[in-house]
Coordinates of C-alpha atoms and ligand atoms in Angstrom, one line a residue:
M30 CA 14.2 9.1 34.0
T31 CA 14.9 7.6 30.8
P32 CA 16.1 10.3 28.1
Q33 CA 14.2 10.6 25.1
K34 CA 14.9 8.5 22.3
T35 CA 14.1 9.7 19.0
I36 CA 12.0 7.6 16.3
V37 CA 12.5 8.8 12.1
H38 CA 9.4 7.7 10.1
V39 CA 9.8 7.6 6.6
V40 CA 7.2 7.9 4.1
G41 CA 7.8 8.5 0.0
A42 CA 4.8 7.3 -1.6
R43 CA 0.8 6.8 -1.4
P44 CA 0.9 3.3 0.3
N45 CA 2.9 4.5 3.2
F46 CA 0.7 7.6 4.4
M47 CA -2.2 5.0 5.9
K48 CA 0.5 2.6 7.4
I49 CA 2.4 5.2 9.5
A50 CA -0.9 7.7 9.9
P51 CA -2.0 5.1 13.4
V52 CA 1.7 4.0 13.9
M53 CA 2.8 7.6 14.8
D54 CA -0.6 8.2 16.6
A55 CA 0.3 5.5 18.8
V56 CA 3.5 5.9 20.0
R57 CA 2.7 9.8 20.5
T58 CA 1.1 9.1 23.8
E59 CA 4.7 8.2 25.2
P60 CA 6.7 10.8 26.7
R61 CA 9.8 9.2 26.3
L62 CA 9.8 8.8 22.9
R63 CA 10.1 11.8 20.2
Q64 CA 8.9 11.1 16.9
L65 CA 9.7 12.4 13.3
L66 CA 8.0 12.0 9.7
V67 CA 10.4 12.4 7.0
N68 CA 9.1 12.2 3.6
T69 CA 11.4 11.2 0.9
G70 CA 9.1 12.8 -2.2
Q71 CA 8.6 9.6 -4.1
H72 CA 5.3 10.4 -4.8
Y73 CA 4.6 14.2 -5.8
D74 CA 1.3 15.2 -6.6
Q75 CA -1.3 16.3 -4.2
A76 CA -3.4 13.6 -5.6
M77 CA -0.9 11.0 -4.8
A78 CA 1.1 12.1 -1.6
G79 CA 0.2 15.8 0.1
G80 CA -3.6 15.2 0.3
F81 CA -3.0 12.3 2.0
L82 CA -0.8 14.0 4.7
T83 CA -3.9 16.5 5.5
E84 CA -6.3 14.0 5.6
L85 CA -4.9 11.3 7.5
Q86 CA -3.9 14.1 10.2
L87 CA -0.3 13.5 9.6
P88 CA 2.0 16.0 11.1
T89 CA 3.4 18.3 8.8
P90 CA 6.8 16.4 7.7
D91 CA 9.6 17.6 9.3
R92 CA 12.0 16.9 6.3
D93 CA 10.3 16.8 2.7
L94 CA 13.4 15.5 0.6
G95 CA 11.9 15.8 -2.7
V96 CA 13.6 13.1 -4.6
G97 CA 10.8 12.7 -6.9
S98 CA 10.3 9.9 -9.8
G99 CA 13.6 8.2 -11.7
T100 CA 14.8 5.2 -12.9
H101 CA 14.9 3.2 -9.3
A102 CA 18.9 3.1 -9.3
V103 CA 18.2 6.8 -9.4
Q104 CA 15.4 7.4 -6.9
T105 CA 16.5 4.9 -4.3
A106 CA 20.4 6.8 -4.4
K107 CA 18.3 10.0 -4.2
V108 CA 17.0 9.0 -0.7
M109 CA 19.8 7.2 0.8
M110 CA 22.2 10.5 0.1
A111 CA 19.6 12.5 1.5
F112 CA 18.4 10.4 4.2
E113 CA 22.3 9.7 5.3
E114 CA 22.0 13.6 6.1
I115 CA 19.2 13.1 8.3
C116 CA 20.7 10.4 10.4
L117 CA 23.6 11.8 10.7
A118 CA 22.1 14.8 12.8
E119 CA 19.3 13.2 14.6
R120 CA 21.2 9.8 15.5
P121 CA 17.8 8.5 15.7
D122 CA 17.5 5.3 18.2
L123 CA 15.0 3.7 15.9
V124 CA 13.9 4.4 12.1
V125 CA 10.5 3.2 11.0
V126 CA 9.7 1.9 7.3
V127 CA 6.3 0.8 5.9
G128 CA 5.8 -1.1 2.7
D129 CA 7.7 -2.0 -0.1
V130 CA 8.6 1.1 -1.9
N131 CA 11.8 1.8 -3.0
S132 CA 11.8 4.6 -0.2
T133 CA 11.3 1.6 2.4
M134 CA 14.3 -0.2 1.1
A135 CA 16.6 2.7 0.5
A136 CA 15.7 4.4 4.1
S137 CA 16.3 1.0 5.9
L138 CA 20.1 0.6 4.1
V139 CA 21.5 3.8 4.8
A140 CA 20.1 3.0 8.5
A141 CA 21.3 -0.5 8.9
K142 CA 24.9 1.1 7.8
L143 CA 25.2 3.9 10.1
T144 CA 23.4 1.0 13.0
I145 CA 21.1 2.5 13.8
P146 CA 18.5 -0.3 14.4
I147 CA 15.2 -0.4 12.1
A148 CA 11.6 -1.3 12.3
H149 CA 9.7 -3.2 9.5
V150 CA 5.9 -2.0 9.3
E151 CA 4.2 -4.8 6.9
A152 CA 7.7 -7.3 7.1
G153 CA 7.8 -10.6 5.4
L154 CA 5.4 -10.7 2.4
R155 CA 6.4 -12.5 -0.3
S156 CA 5.3 -12.9 -3.8
F157 CA 8.6 -15.1 -4.9
D158 CA 8.8 -13.2 -8.1
R159 CA 11.4 -11.3 -8.3
A160 CA 10.5 -9.4 -11.3
M161 CA 8.5 -7.1 -9.5
P162 CA 10.7 -4.5 -7.9
E163 CA 8.9 -4.7 -4.6
E164 CA 9.8 -7.6 -3.7
I165 CA 13.4 -6.8 -4.2
N166 CA 12.2 -4.3 -1.5
R167 CA 10.6 -6.7 0.6
I168 CA 13.6 -8.9 1.0
V169 CA 16.2 -5.9 1.4
T170 CA 14.6 -4.5 3.9
D171 CA 13.5 -7.4 5.9
R172 CA 17.0 -9.5 6.4
L173 CA 17.7 -5.4 7.4
A174 CA 15.3 -4.9 10.0
D175 CA 15.2 -5.5 13.9
L176 CA 11.9 -5.8 14.2
L177 CA 9.8 -6.9 11.5
L178 CA 5.8 -6.6 12.6
T179 CA 3.9 -8.3 10.3
P180 CA 0.7 -8.2 9.2
S181 CA -0.4 -12.0 9.2
A182 CA 0.9 -15.5 9.9
D183 CA 1.7 -16.1 7.0
A184 CA 4.4 -13.4 6.8
D185 CA 5.9 -15.1 9.6
A186 CA 6.6 -18.5 8.1
N187 CA 8.4 -16.2 5.3
L188 CA 10.7 -15.2 7.5
R189 CA 11.5 -18.4 9.5
A190 CA 11.8 -19.8 5.9
E191 CA 14.6 -17.8 5.6
G192 CA 16.2 -18.3 9.0
T193 CA 15.4 -14.4 10.5
P194 CA 15.0 -15.5 14.5
D195 CA 12.1 -15.8 16.3
E196 CA 13.1 -13.1 18.6
K197 CA 13.2 -10.3 15.8
I198 CA 9.4 -11.2 14.8
H199 CA 6.4 -9.7 15.8
L200 CA 3.1 -10.6 14.8
V201 CA 0.8 -7.3 15.0
G202 CA -1.5 -7.6 12.5
N203 CA -2.4 -5.2 9.7
V204 CA -1.8 -1.3 10.3
M205 CA -3.7 -0.1 7.1
I206 CA -6.9 -1.7 8.7
D207 CA -6.8 1.0 11.7
T208 CA -6.9 3.1 9.1
L209 CA -9.7 1.8 7.0
K210 CA -11.7 1.6 10.6
R211 CA -11.0 4.4 11.7
H212 CA -12.3 6.1 8.4
L213 CA -15.4 4.0 6.8
P214 CA -18.1 6.0 8.8
L215 CA -16.8 9.4 6.6
A216 CA -16.8 6.9 3.8
R217 CA -20.4 7.4 2.5
L218 CA -21.1 7.4 -1.1
E219 CA -22.3 10.9 -1.6
R220 CA -19.1 12.2 -1.3
V221 CA -18.2 11.1 -4.8
A222 CA -21.6 11.4 -6.6
D223 CA -19.9 15.0 -8.8
R224 CA -17.2 12.5 -10.0
V225 CA -19.5 9.1 -10.5
P226 CA -22.6 8.8 -10.5
V227 CA -23.2 5.1 -9.5
R228 CA -25.5 3.4 -7.4
E229 CA -24.7 1.2 -4.4
R230 CA -23.6 -2.4 -4.9
A231 CA -24.4 -1.7 -8.6
Y232 CA -21.2 -0.7 -9.8
A233 CA -17.2 -2.1 -10.3
V234 CA -14.4 -0.1 -9.3
L235 CA -11.3 -1.0 -11.3
T236 CA -7.3 0.4 -10.1
L237 CA -4.0 -0.6 -12.5
H238 CA -0.7 0.8 -11.7
R239 CA 1.8 -2.3 -11.9
P240 CA 4.5 -1.4 -14.3
S241 CA 4.0 -5.5 -15.9
N242 CA 0.3 -5.0 -16.6
V243 CA 0.7 -1.1 -18.0
D244 CA 3.9 -1.3 -19.9
D245 CA 3.3 -3.6 -21.9
A246 CA 0.8 -3.0 -24.3
D247 CA -0.5 -6.1 -25.3
T248 CA -1.1 -7.5 -21.7
F249 CA -2.8 -4.0 -20.6
R250 CA -5.0 -4.9 -23.9
G251 CA -5.8 -7.3 -22.8
I252 CA -7.1 -6.3 -19.8
L253 CA -9.1 -3.7 -20.9
Q254 CA -10.7 -6.7 -23.7
A255 CA -11.6 -8.3 -20.4
I256 CA -12.9 -4.2 -18.6
R257 CA -15.1 -3.9 -21.9
H258 CA -17.0 -7.6 -20.4
V259 CA -17.0 -6.1 -16.9
A260 CA -18.6 -2.5 -18.2
A261 CA -21.1 -4.5 -20.3
A262 CA -22.5 -5.8 -16.9
M263 CA -22.0 -2.9 -14.4
P264 CA -20.8 0.6 -14.5
V265 CA -16.7 0.5 -14.2
V266 CA -14.9 3.2 -12.4
F267 CA -11.3 3.8 -12.9
P268 CA -9.2 6.0 -11.2
V269 CA -5.7 6.3 -12.8
H270 CA -2.9 6.5 -11.5
P271 CA -0.3 8.8 -13.4
R272 CA 1.5 5.8 -14.6
T273 CA -0.9 4.1 -16.2
R274 CA -2.7 7.9 -17.5
N275 CA 1.0 8.3 -19.6
R276 CA 0.4 4.6 -20.6
L277 CA -3.2 4.9 -22.0
R278 CA -2.1 8.0 -24.0
E279 CA 1.2 6.4 -25.3
F280 CA -0.6 3.6 -26.3
G281 CA -3.7 6.0 -27.5
F282 CA -6.4 3.3 -25.8
D283 CA -8.7 5.2 -25.6
D284 CA -11.2 3.4 -27.7
D285 CA -10.7 0.6 -25.4
L286 CA -11.9 2.2 -22.2
R287 CA -15.9 3.0 -24.1
G288 CA -18.3 2.9 -21.3
V289 CA -15.7 2.7 -17.8
L290 CA -16.0 6.4 -15.8
L291 CA -12.1 7.3 -15.6
T292 CA -11.1 9.6 -13.1
D293 CA -8.4 11.5 -11.0
P294 CA -6.8 9.6 -8.6
L295 CA -9.1 10.2 -6.0
G296 CA -8.6 10.8 -2.0
Y297 CA -7.6 8.1 0.8
I298 CA -11.3 8.7 2.2
D299 CA -13.1 9.5 -1.1
F300 CA -11.8 6.3 -2.7
L301 CA -12.8 4.0 0.8
A302 CA -16.4 5.7 -0.2
L303 CA -16.0 4.4 -3.6
T304 CA -14.8 1.0 -2.9
S305 CA -16.6 0.0 0.4
H306 CA -19.7 0.5 -2.0
A307 CA -19.2 -1.7 -5.0
R308 CA -20.7 -4.8 -5.9
V309 CA -16.3 -5.5 -6.8
I310 CA -13.1 -4.4 -7.2
L311 CA -10.1 -5.3 -9.7
T312 CA -6.9 -4.3 -8.8
D313 CA -3.1 -4.9 -9.5
S314 CA -2.8 -3.1 -5.9
G315 CA -1.4 -4.9 -3.2
G316 CA -3.2 -2.8 -0.5
L317 CA -6.6 -3.3 -2.3
Q318 CA -7.0 -6.8 -1.7
E319 CA -6.4 -6.6 1.4
E320 CA -9.2 -3.5 2.3
S321 CA -11.4 -5.4 0.0
T322 CA -10.8 -8.6 2.6
A323 CA -11.6 -6.2 5.4
L324 CA -14.8 -4.4 3.4
G325 CA -15.9 -8.3 2.4
I326 CA -16.0 -6.8 -1.2
P327 CA -14.8 -9.1 -3.7
C328 CA -11.5 -8.7 -5.6
L329 CA -10.6 -9.8 -8.3
T330 CA -6.6 -9.4 -8.6
L331 CA -5.2 -8.6 -12.1
R332 CA -1.8 -10.9 -11.2
E333 CA 0.2 -13.9 -11.7
N334 CA 0.9 -14.0 -8.1
T335 CA 0.1 -12.6 -5.0
E336 CA 2.5 -11.4 -2.0
R337 CA -1.1 -11.4 0.5
P338 CA -2.1 -15.0 0.0
I339 CA -4.3 -15.0 3.4
T340 CA -6.6 -12.6 1.2
V341 CA -7.6 -15.2 -1.1
T342 CA -7.3 -18.0 2.0
E343 CA -9.4 -15.7 4.3
G344 CA -10.8 -13.0 2.5
T345 CA -12.2 -12.2 -0.5
N346 CA -9.5 -12.2 -3.2
R347 CA -9.7 -14.0 -6.4
V348 CA -5.8 -14.3 -7.9
V349 CA -7.4 -14.1 -11.2
G350 CA -3.7 -13.3 -13.8
T351 CA -3.9 -10.7 -16.7
R352 CA -5.7 -13.0 -19.4
A353 CA -8.4 -11.7 -20.8
A354 CA -10.7 -14.8 -20.3
D355 CA -9.7 -15.8 -17.0
I356 CA -10.4 -12.3 -15.9
V357 CA -14.0 -12.4 -17.0
A358 CA -14.2 -16.1 -16.0
G359 CA -13.1 -14.8 -12.7
F360 CA -15.7 -12.3 -12.5
D361 CA -18.4 -14.0 -13.5
A362 CA -17.7 -16.0 -10.8
A363 CA -17.4 -13.3 -8.4
L364 CA -21.1 -12.4 -9.1
H365 CA -22.5 -15.6 -8.0
A366 CA -20.5 -16.1 -5.0
N367 CA -21.5 -16.1 -1.8
G368 CA -18.8 -17.5 0.8
A369 CA -19.0 -16.1 4.1
V370 CA -15.7 -13.9 4.9
R371 CA -13.1 -14.3 7.7
I372 CA -11.5 -11.0 8.3
P373 CA -7.8 -12.8 9.2
A374 CA -6.7 -12.5 12.7
L375 CA -5.4 -9.3 14.1
W376 CA -7.0 -7.0 11.4
D377 CA -9.1 -5.5 13.7
G378 CA -8.1 -1.6 13.9
R379 CA -5.4 -2.0 16.8
A380 CA -2.1 -3.0 15.1
A381 CA -0.8 0.1 16.0
E382 CA -0.9 0.1 19.2
R383 CA 0.3 -3.5 19.3
V384 CA 3.5 -1.7 16.6
A385 CA 4.1 0.6 19.7
S386 CA 4.2 -2.0 22.6
V387 CA 6.8 -3.7 20.7
I388 CA 8.9 -0.2 19.6
R389 CA 8.5 1.2 23.7
A390 CA 9.7 -2.5 24.7
F391 CA 12.4 -2.5 22.5
L392 CA 13.3 1.1 23.1
L393 CA 12.6 1.6 26.5
S394 CA 12.7 -1.2 28.3
Ligands
LIG423 C1 5.4 3.0 -6.6 C2 5.4 1.9 -5.9 C3 5.1 0.9 -6.0 C4 3.7 1.3 -5.6 C5 3.0 2.7 -5.7 C6 1.6 3.2 -5.7 C7 8.1 1.4 -6.1 C8 8.8 0.2 -6.9 N1 6.9 1.8 -6.7 O1 4.8 2.8 -7.5 O2 5.1 -0.4 -5.0 O3 2.7 0.6 -5.3 O4 4.4 3.3 -6.3 O5 1.2 4.8 -6.8 O6 8.6 2.1 -5.1 N2 4.0 10.0 -11.5 C9 3.3 11.4 -11.0 N3 3.3 11.9 -10.3 C10 3.6 11.4 -8.6 C11 4.1 9.9 -8.7 C12 4.0 9.1 -9.8 O7 3.2 11.6 -12.0 O8 3.3 11.7 -7.3 C13 4.2 9.8 -12.4 C14 5.6 9.8 -13.1 O9 5.1 9.9 -14.3 C15 6.2 8.3 -12.6 C16 5.2 7.6 -12.8 O10 4.2 8.0 -12.4 O11 7.7 7.9 -13.2 C17 5.5 5.9 -11.8 O12 5.9 6.9 -10.6 P1 6.8 5.9 -9.5 O13 7.0 6.8 -8.8 O14 8.4 5.5 -10.4 O15 6.1 4.3 -9.4 P2 4.3 4.0 -9.2 O16 4.3 3.7 -10.2 O17 4.2 5.0 -8.7

């Protein structure tokens, strides 16, 4: 019998947990694969990290690196130093990384230098905007990875255009939608009624956390000006990311938020309850563009570009930028749109099974 192989999965920040959960579940059925979970601790609040591990029924991490916040270089370096020790001790046969956060790139750099193969789940996405830290993380991780597991055909095309050999690219679909489909039956609006008293399809959900939007006072002020227009039409629910909370305080924007229902960051299922019953979603998140498309809820992306163009061509997304007038025009158009939604191919709740079969073929055959 083939000896057991070891896979180390790496998570660190909020958007990682919902991607790794279905992958670990799908791999668990294979007795010849031993799985370890490493949490870098890039996010550390209960609301940003701990709650997700429990709610998504992830195993207790085998190792917590506790790196916390810091500049990009500090955070990346701390992950690298701690993760190298784990790789040297465990000598994994494969490191699995997801998404595009600093932990993703840091773990990939460590594995590549130790000649440990890397699987990147959510490979190939490109905003073509290198001012975005995640774009650097995506490019570096994809250059180093051996298995590029992509969510959509546009990602395959990006990788090919960069010269990635075909045999490394595996179109598996969107693992985040696996998690969404699994939890949707639990996501009733009553779950959040104590914090946000809203009526089904009669409110907007707003999330903002990109440094380019919230760290710049003028950009942030312009966005909030548009939000006042939205709030005049319907209640706006705004779960506030810690970075954004700090900036709101620093810039003294309280008055600009009159009529907006602010909440702390929500857990995964509570947030899904909120988004799945909304009339419209306004966001600068990457994942939420995909979730809106899967849910069929109109989404306005408050950015100049997206690494997820399929949510525009096939889904419910409009990339409206950050100028108040453009956001307002996009909001008015979204309310009157009645286009049918096509869910992108392979966003079917079974992407993690396909990830597991690629991993099995790579490690066991
Ligand atoms: C990180 C990711 C981003 C992802 C986002 C999701 C990178 C480069 N950025 O950005 O891609 O979309 O997570 O949330 O990897 N803070 C807390 N508690 C926490 C975590 C952060 O209070 O648990 C505060 C700290 O003040 C910190 C700030 O939020 O300085 C920003 O956190 P950081 O992890 O640097 O980046 P995010 O903006 O969360």
